[in-house]
Amino acid sequence: WIPVTAVGVYISVSYICFRFPGLLHKFRPPIVPESRRKVWLISHRGGAQENPENTIQAYKHAKSLGTDMLELDVHFTRDKQVVVVHDNHLLRLSHEDILVNETDYSDLPPLAESVKLHFSNKHYDTTGKDRRFPLLKEVFEAFPDTPINLDLKIHSEELIASASELIKEYNREKITVWGSSHSNTSKRCFEVNRNIPQFFPATSALVLYISYVTGLLPFIPIKHQYLEIPFIGPDWKTALHRRHATVSDYAFYMIRFLNVISGPLIAHLNRRGILVFAWVLNDEAEYSDCLKYRFNGIMTDRPTLLKQFLDRKLSGTVSTRQ
């Protein structure tokens, strides 16, 4: 009976500590100011289906809608400039076979007139619109009070150091979330500047979910402050199959399963001061699922549609913490 009793005690203690994490962990309030809404409206690359991605024009449009946060990506040029662009290889964005990190900023080509979107089967026509890749400091100057989610796309000591210095120079340590999907880059970000809140890298997010389903999570300290997880809808699934034909359907089913079981996890993380954002959602059915599973924020390429949806579904100023 001893093993059965031990398992029963473990399950009971795990459940109690999961439900009341304050018994083991001190609550850390989110550093970045909370959204005025119950759910954050986060403009992914500024709203890549409504304006050219990662451009000042896109960010201005998102800001005019009242976006709660801008999401953007950065690379490092050969002449040591932090530039806002998602791809290092510019074939998709500019139709040119060059690398950002091997090119001076002044020599970067503009966006092509037709850009293939990542999370859709569509192309975006940039004709007559802003097609220039801005510097990170330009974005900080144009949007001094807007929270920004900063994704470092490559592991570079110089990129990490330069991004940190810019965040400090523009007094943005409390309104910027930074990090990378790569664990080594994430670790280095902590070492360089612990004052900037950080999102989970991919490996840490996977470990978090494993800890969640095994009951270990309540006993594990967490240093990251934002969890950003993929939320795969039909349009994104088709687009990913187009880009990566070898991706198995089982991977999509697994991610969808993790989305479905996220509700209790999100509530637990919120009680520890950690917010959970879903990416990248672009239709109302997906937005509705995010509300059902109680995500704190939604990243979208269609901020106008998401704003209309949230305005219709939600009202008043409600805390994002559960």
Short mmCIF file of C-alpha atoms in Angstrom, two decimals:
data_model
loop_
_atom_site.label_atom_id
_atom_site.label_comp_id
_atom_site.label_asym_id
_atom_site.label_seq_id
_atom_site.Cartn_x
_atom_site.Cartn_y
_atom_site.Cartn_z
CA TRP A 1 0.00 0.00 0.00
CA ILE A 2 2.95 2.33 0.48
CA PRO A 3 3.40 3.09 -3.26
CA VAL A 4 -0.33 3.75 -3.66
CA THR A 5 -0.32 6.04 -0.64
CA ALA A 6 2.76 7.89 -1.91
CA VAL A 7 1.14 8.45 -5.31
CA GLY A 8 -2.03 9.68 -3.64
CA VAL A 9 -0.10 12.11 -1.48
CA TYR A 10 1.87 13.35 -4.50
CA ILE A 11 -1.29 13.94 -6.53
CA SER A 12 -3.00 15.73 -3.64
CA VAL A 13 -0.05 17.98 -2.84
CA SER A 14 0.53 18.71 -6.53
CA TYR A 15 -3.12 19.67 -7.03
CA ILE A 16 -3.18 21.95 -3.98
CA CYS A 17 0.04 23.70 -4.97
CA PHE A 18 -1.12 23.93 -8.59
CA ARG A 19 -4.34 25.57 -7.48
CA PHE A 20 -2.61 27.79 -4.92
CA PRO A 21 0.94 28.44 -6.22
CA GLY A 22 1.41 31.18 -3.65
CA LEU A 23 2.10 28.45 -1.12
CA LEU A 24 5.47 27.84 -2.78
CA HIS A 25 6.15 30.83 -5.01
CA LYS A 26 6.01 34.58 -4.53
CA PHE A 27 3.70 36.32 -6.99
CA ARG A 28 5.59 38.45 -9.51
CA PRO A 29 3.35 41.05 -11.16
CA PRO A 30 3.88 41.39 -14.92
CA ILE A 31 6.43 44.11 -15.61
CA VAL A 32 4.91 45.35 -18.85
CA PRO A 33 1.77 47.44 -18.11
CA GLU A 34 -1.45 45.48 -18.42
CA SER A 35 -3.79 45.80 -21.36
CA ARG A 36 -6.82 48.04 -21.11
CA ARG A 37 -8.78 45.05 -22.36
CA LYS A 38 -9.37 41.65 -20.83
CA VAL A 39 -7.33 40.20 -23.71
CA TRP A 40 -4.24 41.80 -25.26
CA LEU A 41 -4.41 42.79 -28.93
CA ILE A 42 -0.90 42.09 -30.23
CA SER A 43 -0.10 43.13 -33.81
CA HIS A 44 2.16 40.44 -35.28
CA ARG A 45 4.85 42.15 -37.38
CA GLY A 46 2.55 45.16 -37.18
CA GLY A 47 -0.27 43.26 -38.91
CA ALA A 48 1.21 41.47 -41.91
CA GLN A 49 -2.10 40.92 -43.71
CA GLU A 50 -3.06 44.60 -43.52
CA ASN A 51 0.24 46.39 -44.19
CA PRO A 52 3.76 45.44 -45.30
CA GLU A 53 5.19 43.40 -42.44
CA ASN A 54 7.64 44.93 -39.96
CA THR A 55 7.40 48.45 -41.41
CA ILE A 56 6.75 51.81 -39.77
CA GLN A 57 3.54 52.01 -41.81
CA ALA A 58 2.30 48.76 -40.31
CA TYR A 59 3.15 49.84 -36.77
CA LYS A 60 1.45 53.22 -37.21
CA HIS A 61 -1.71 51.53 -38.44
CA ALA A 62 -1.69 49.09 -35.53
CA LYS A 63 -1.12 51.95 -33.10
CA SER A 64 -4.05 53.87 -34.58
CA LEU A 65 -6.27 50.88 -33.80
CA GLY A 66 -5.19 50.94 -30.17
CA THR A 67 -3.00 47.84 -30.26
CA ASP A 68 -1.73 46.81 -26.84
CA MET A 69 1.62 45.53 -28.12
CA LEU A 70 3.66 45.46 -31.30
CA GLU A 71 5.45 42.22 -32.17
CA LEU A 72 8.58 42.52 -34.28
CA ASP A 73 11.75 40.66 -35.27
CA VAL A 74 15.35 41.83 -35.44
CA HIS A 75 18.58 40.89 -37.16
CA PHE A 76 22.09 42.38 -37.20
CA THR A 77 23.60 43.83 -40.37
CA ARG A 78 27.22 43.62 -41.45
CA ASP A 79 27.78 47.24 -40.38
CA LYS A 80 26.37 46.43 -36.92
CA GLN A 81 22.88 47.91 -37.18
CA VAL A 82 19.87 46.34 -35.43
CA VAL A 83 17.32 46.10 -38.24
CA VAL A 84 13.68 45.09 -38.00
CA VAL A 85 13.13 42.18 -40.36
CA HIS A 86 11.99 38.58 -39.89
CA ASP A 87 14.12 36.66 -42.40
CA ASN A 88 17.90 36.73 -42.56
CA HIS A 89 17.70 35.33 -46.10
CA LEU A 90 15.72 37.92 -48.07
CA LEU A 91 14.46 35.68 -50.88
CA ARG A 92 10.88 35.63 -49.57
CA LEU A 93 10.74 39.29 -48.59
CA SER A 94 12.77 40.99 -51.32
CA HIS A 95 13.13 38.26 -53.96
CA GLU A 96 16.90 38.61 -53.67
CA ASP A 97 19.36 35.90 -52.69
CA ILE A 98 21.22 37.85 -49.99
CA LEU A 99 21.65 37.60 -46.21
CA VAL A 100 20.98 40.48 -43.85
CA ASN A 101 23.99 39.67 -41.66
CA GLU A 102 26.29 39.81 -44.71
CA THR A 103 24.94 43.13 -46.00
CA ASP A 104 25.34 46.75 -44.88
CA TYR A 105 22.10 48.39 -43.82
CA SER A 106 22.24 50.98 -46.61
CA ASP A 107 22.51 48.18 -49.17
CA LEU A 108 19.46 46.21 -48.03
CA PRO A 109 16.83 45.98 -50.78
CA PRO A 110 13.24 47.00 -50.07
CA LEU A 111 10.37 44.59 -49.70
CA ALA A 112 9.26 43.05 -52.99
CA GLU A 113 5.99 44.20 -54.53
CA SER A 114 4.44 40.84 -53.67
CA VAL A 115 5.35 39.10 -50.40
CA LYS A 116 4.37 35.56 -49.49
CA LEU A 117 2.81 35.53 -46.01
CA HIS A 118 3.95 33.02 -43.40
CA PHE A 119 0.68 32.26 -41.63
CA SER A 120 -1.62 32.32 -44.63
CA ASN A 121 -1.85 31.02 -48.18
CA LYS A 122 -1.98 34.60 -49.45
CA HIS A 123 0.49 37.07 -50.89
CA TYR A 124 0.54 40.71 -49.80
CA ASP A 125 0.78 43.44 -52.46
CA THR A 126 3.13 46.18 -51.22
CA THR A 127 2.85 48.40 -54.32
CA GLY A 128 2.79 52.08 -53.38
CA LYS A 129 3.35 51.35 -49.69
CA ASP A 130 6.18 51.52 -47.18
CA ARG A 131 8.69 48.86 -48.22
CA ARG A 132 11.74 49.87 -46.16
CA PHE A 133 13.15 47.77 -43.32
CA PRO A 134 13.43 50.18 -40.36
CA LEU A 135 16.10 50.25 -37.71
CA LEU A 136 15.05 49.23 -34.22
CA LYS A 137 15.94 52.67 -32.88
CA GLU A 138 13.52 54.24 -35.40
CA VAL A 139 10.71 52.09 -34.04
CA PHE A 140 11.60 53.02 -30.46
CA GLU A 141 11.64 56.71 -31.41
CA ALA A 142 8.30 56.52 -33.24
CA PHE A 143 6.50 54.54 -30.52
CA PRO A 144 8.13 55.54 -27.21
CA ASP A 145 5.28 54.40 -24.96
CA THR A 146 4.02 51.33 -26.85
CA PRO A 147 4.87 47.89 -25.40
CA ILE A 148 6.94 45.85 -27.84
CA ASN A 149 7.58 42.12 -28.11
CA LEU A 150 11.09 41.75 -29.51
CA ASP A 151 12.14 38.45 -31.13
CA LEU A 152 15.88 38.03 -31.73
CA LYS A 153 16.00 35.78 -34.79
CA ILE A 154 19.66 34.71 -34.68
CA HIS A 155 22.18 33.99 -31.95
CA SER A 156 24.62 36.86 -32.00
CA GLU A 157 26.49 38.32 -29.04
CA GLU A 158 26.57 41.69 -30.79
CA LEU A 159 22.85 41.62 -31.56
CA ILE A 160 21.94 40.78 -27.95
CA ALA A 161 24.24 43.47 -26.55
CA SER A 162 23.10 46.11 -29.05
CA ALA A 163 19.41 45.37 -28.52
CA SER A 164 19.87 45.59 -24.76
CA GLU A 165 21.69 48.92 -25.04
CA LEU A 166 18.93 50.35 -27.25
CA ILE A 167 16.25 49.19 -24.82
CA LYS A 168 18.11 50.90 -21.97
CA GLU A 169 18.87 54.03 -24.02
CA TYR A 170 15.18 54.53 -24.83
CA ASN A 171 14.10 53.70 -21.26
CA ARG A 172 12.10 50.66 -22.38
CA GLU A 173 13.07 47.97 -19.87
CA LYS A 174 9.56 48.00 -18.40
CA ILE A 175 7.65 48.10 -21.69
CA THR A 176 9.64 45.60 -23.75
CA VAL A 177 9.50 41.80 -23.74
CA TRP A 178 12.42 40.14 -25.49
CA GLY A 179 13.81 36.71 -26.16
CA SER A 180 14.28 34.01 -28.75
CA SER A 181 12.96 30.58 -29.60
CA HIS A 182 16.55 29.35 -29.18
CA SER A 183 17.59 28.39 -25.64
CA ASN A 184 21.20 29.57 -25.97
CA THR A 185 20.07 33.03 -27.08
CA SER A 186 17.46 33.17 -24.33
CA LYS A 187 20.06 32.23 -21.71
CA ARG A 188 22.43 34.91 -22.97
CA CYS A 189 19.66 37.52 -22.84
CA PHE A 190 19.25 36.80 -19.12
CA GLU A 191 22.99 37.12 -18.59
CA VAL A 192 23.19 40.43 -20.44
CA ASN A 193 20.14 42.13 -18.93
CA ARG A 194 17.85 40.60 -16.30
CA ASN A 195 15.76 43.77 -16.07
CA ILE A 196 14.01 43.11 -19.39
CA PRO A 197 11.14 40.60 -19.09
CA GLN A 198 11.57 37.59 -21.34
CA PHE A 199 9.39 35.03 -23.08
CA PHE A 200 10.04 31.27 -22.94
CA PRO A 201 12.28 29.74 -25.61
CA ALA A 202 10.86 26.67 -27.36
CA THR A 203 12.65 24.05 -25.25
CA SER A 204 11.65 25.68 -21.97
CA ALA A 205 8.04 25.90 -23.15
CA LEU A 206 8.07 22.17 -23.94
CA VAL A 207 9.54 21.38 -20.51
CA LEU A 208 6.83 23.55 -18.97
CA TYR A 209 4.08 21.50 -20.62
CA ILE A 210 5.72 18.21 -19.63
CA SER A 211 5.91 19.44 -16.05
CA TYR A 212 2.27 20.48 -16.26
CA VAL A 213 0.94 17.09 -17.39
CA THR A 214 3.14 15.17 -14.92
CA GLY A 215 2.16 17.32 -11.95
CA LEU A 216 5.66 18.67 -11.35
CA LEU A 217 4.99 22.26 -12.41
CA PRO A 218 3.84 23.59 -9.00
CA PHE A 219 7.23 22.69 -7.52
CA ILE A 220 9.39 24.25 -10.25
CA PRO A 221 10.62 27.88 -10.09
CA ILE A 222 10.09 29.88 -13.30
CA LYS A 223 12.29 32.76 -14.41
CA HIS A 224 10.52 33.66 -17.68
CA GLN A 225 7.58 36.05 -17.47
CA TYR A 226 5.70 35.48 -20.73
CA LEU A 227 4.68 32.26 -22.46
CA GLU A 228 3.99 32.56 -26.18
CA ILE A 229 2.67 29.39 -27.79
CA PRO A 230 1.53 28.52 -31.32
CA PHE A 231 -2.18 28.15 -31.93
CA ILE A 232 -2.65 26.29 -35.20
CA GLY A 233 -5.78 26.91 -37.23
CA PRO A 234 -6.70 25.49 -40.66
CA ASP A 235 -5.18 28.36 -42.67
CA TRP A 236 -1.85 28.18 -40.84
CA LYS A 237 -1.77 24.40 -41.12
CA THR A 238 -2.15 24.58 -44.90
CA ALA A 239 0.50 27.29 -45.14
CA LEU A 240 2.97 25.27 -43.07
CA HIS A 241 2.38 22.18 -45.22
CA ARG A 242 3.15 24.30 -48.24
CA ARG A 243 6.46 25.46 -46.73
CA HIS A 244 7.41 22.19 -45.00
CA ALA A 245 5.87 19.27 -46.83
CA THR A 246 7.46 16.75 -44.46
CA VAL A 247 5.73 18.11 -41.35
CA SER A 248 3.52 15.36 -39.99
CA ASP A 249 -0.13 15.85 -39.14
CA TYR A 250 0.70 14.37 -35.76
CA ALA A 251 2.71 17.51 -34.94
CA PHE A 252 -0.35 19.64 -35.62
CA TYR A 253 -2.56 17.35 -33.55
CA MET A 254 -0.08 17.53 -30.67
CA ILE A 255 0.02 21.34 -30.73
CA ARG A 256 -3.76 21.45 -30.95
CA PHE A 257 -3.99 19.10 -27.97
CA LEU A 258 -1.69 21.39 -25.98
CA ASN A 259 -3.91 24.34 -26.93
CA VAL A 260 -7.01 22.53 -25.68
CA ILE A 261 -5.50 21.60 -22.30
CA SER A 262 -4.02 25.07 -21.74
CA GLY A 263 -6.89 26.55 -19.70
CA PRO A 264 -5.83 25.30 -16.22
CA LEU A 265 -2.17 25.91 -17.07
CA ILE A 266 -2.89 29.54 -18.00
CA ALA A 267 -4.80 30.05 -14.74
CA HIS A 268 -1.86 28.62 -12.76
CA LEU A 269 0.70 30.76 -14.58
CA ASN A 270 -1.42 33.89 -14.12
CA ARG A 271 -1.46 33.24 -10.38
CA ARG A 272 2.34 33.30 -10.55
CA GLY A 273 2.36 36.56 -12.54
CA ILE A 274 3.07 34.97 -15.94
CA LEU A 275 0.95 35.93 -18.96
CA VAL A 276 0.24 33.60 -21.88
CA PHE A 277 -0.08 34.78 -25.49
CA ALA A 278 -1.20 32.73 -28.51
CA TRP A 279 0.20 33.17 -32.02
CA VAL A 280 -0.68 33.63 -34.89
CA LEU A 281 -4.49 33.77 -35.21
CA ASN A 282 -6.27 35.39 -38.12
CA ASP A 283 -9.98 34.55 -38.05
CA GLU A 284 -12.84 34.91 -35.60
CA ALA A 285 -13.25 31.18 -34.95
CA GLU A 286 -9.64 31.06 -33.70
CA TYR A 287 -10.16 34.22 -31.64
CA SER A 288 -13.20 32.58 -30.01
CA ASP A 289 -11.15 29.50 -29.11
CA CYS A 290 -8.55 31.74 -27.45
CA LEU A 291 -11.23 33.35 -25.31
CA LYS A 292 -12.56 29.91 -24.40
CA TYR A 293 -9.14 28.68 -23.30
CA ARG A 294 -8.51 31.99 -21.48
CA PHE A 295 -5.36 33.14 -23.22
CA ASN A 296 -4.22 36.56 -22.02
CA GLY A 297 -3.28 37.84 -25.44
CA ILE A 298 -3.69 37.12 -29.15
CA MET A 299 -1.06 37.81 -31.81
CA THR A 300 -2.63 38.47 -35.17
CA ASP A 301 -1.76 39.55 -38.71
CA ARG A 302 -5.22 41.16 -38.87
CA PRO A 303 -5.38 43.69 -36.02
CA THR A 304 -8.44 45.45 -37.45
CA LEU A 305 -10.44 42.22 -37.41
CA LEU A 306 -9.24 41.31 -33.93
CA LYS A 307 -10.08 44.78 -32.59
CA GLN A 308 -13.61 44.53 -34.01
CA PHE A 309 -13.97 41.08 -32.49
CA LEU A 310 -12.72 42.11 -29.04
CA ASP A 311 -14.82 45.28 -29.04
CA ARG A 312 -17.87 43.16 -29.78
CA LYS A 313 -17.11 40.38 -27.32
CA LEU A 314 -15.52 42.25 -24.44
CA SER A 315 -16.25 45.49 -22.67
CA GLY A 316 -14.76 47.49 -19.82
CA THR A 317 -11.32 47.50 -18.32
CA VAL A 318 -10.57 44.07 -16.88
CA SER A 319 -7.30 42.80 -15.46
CA THR A 320 -5.48 40.20 -17.51
CA ARG A 321 -4.68 38.23 -14.36
CA GLN A 322 -7.06 35.39 -13.56
#
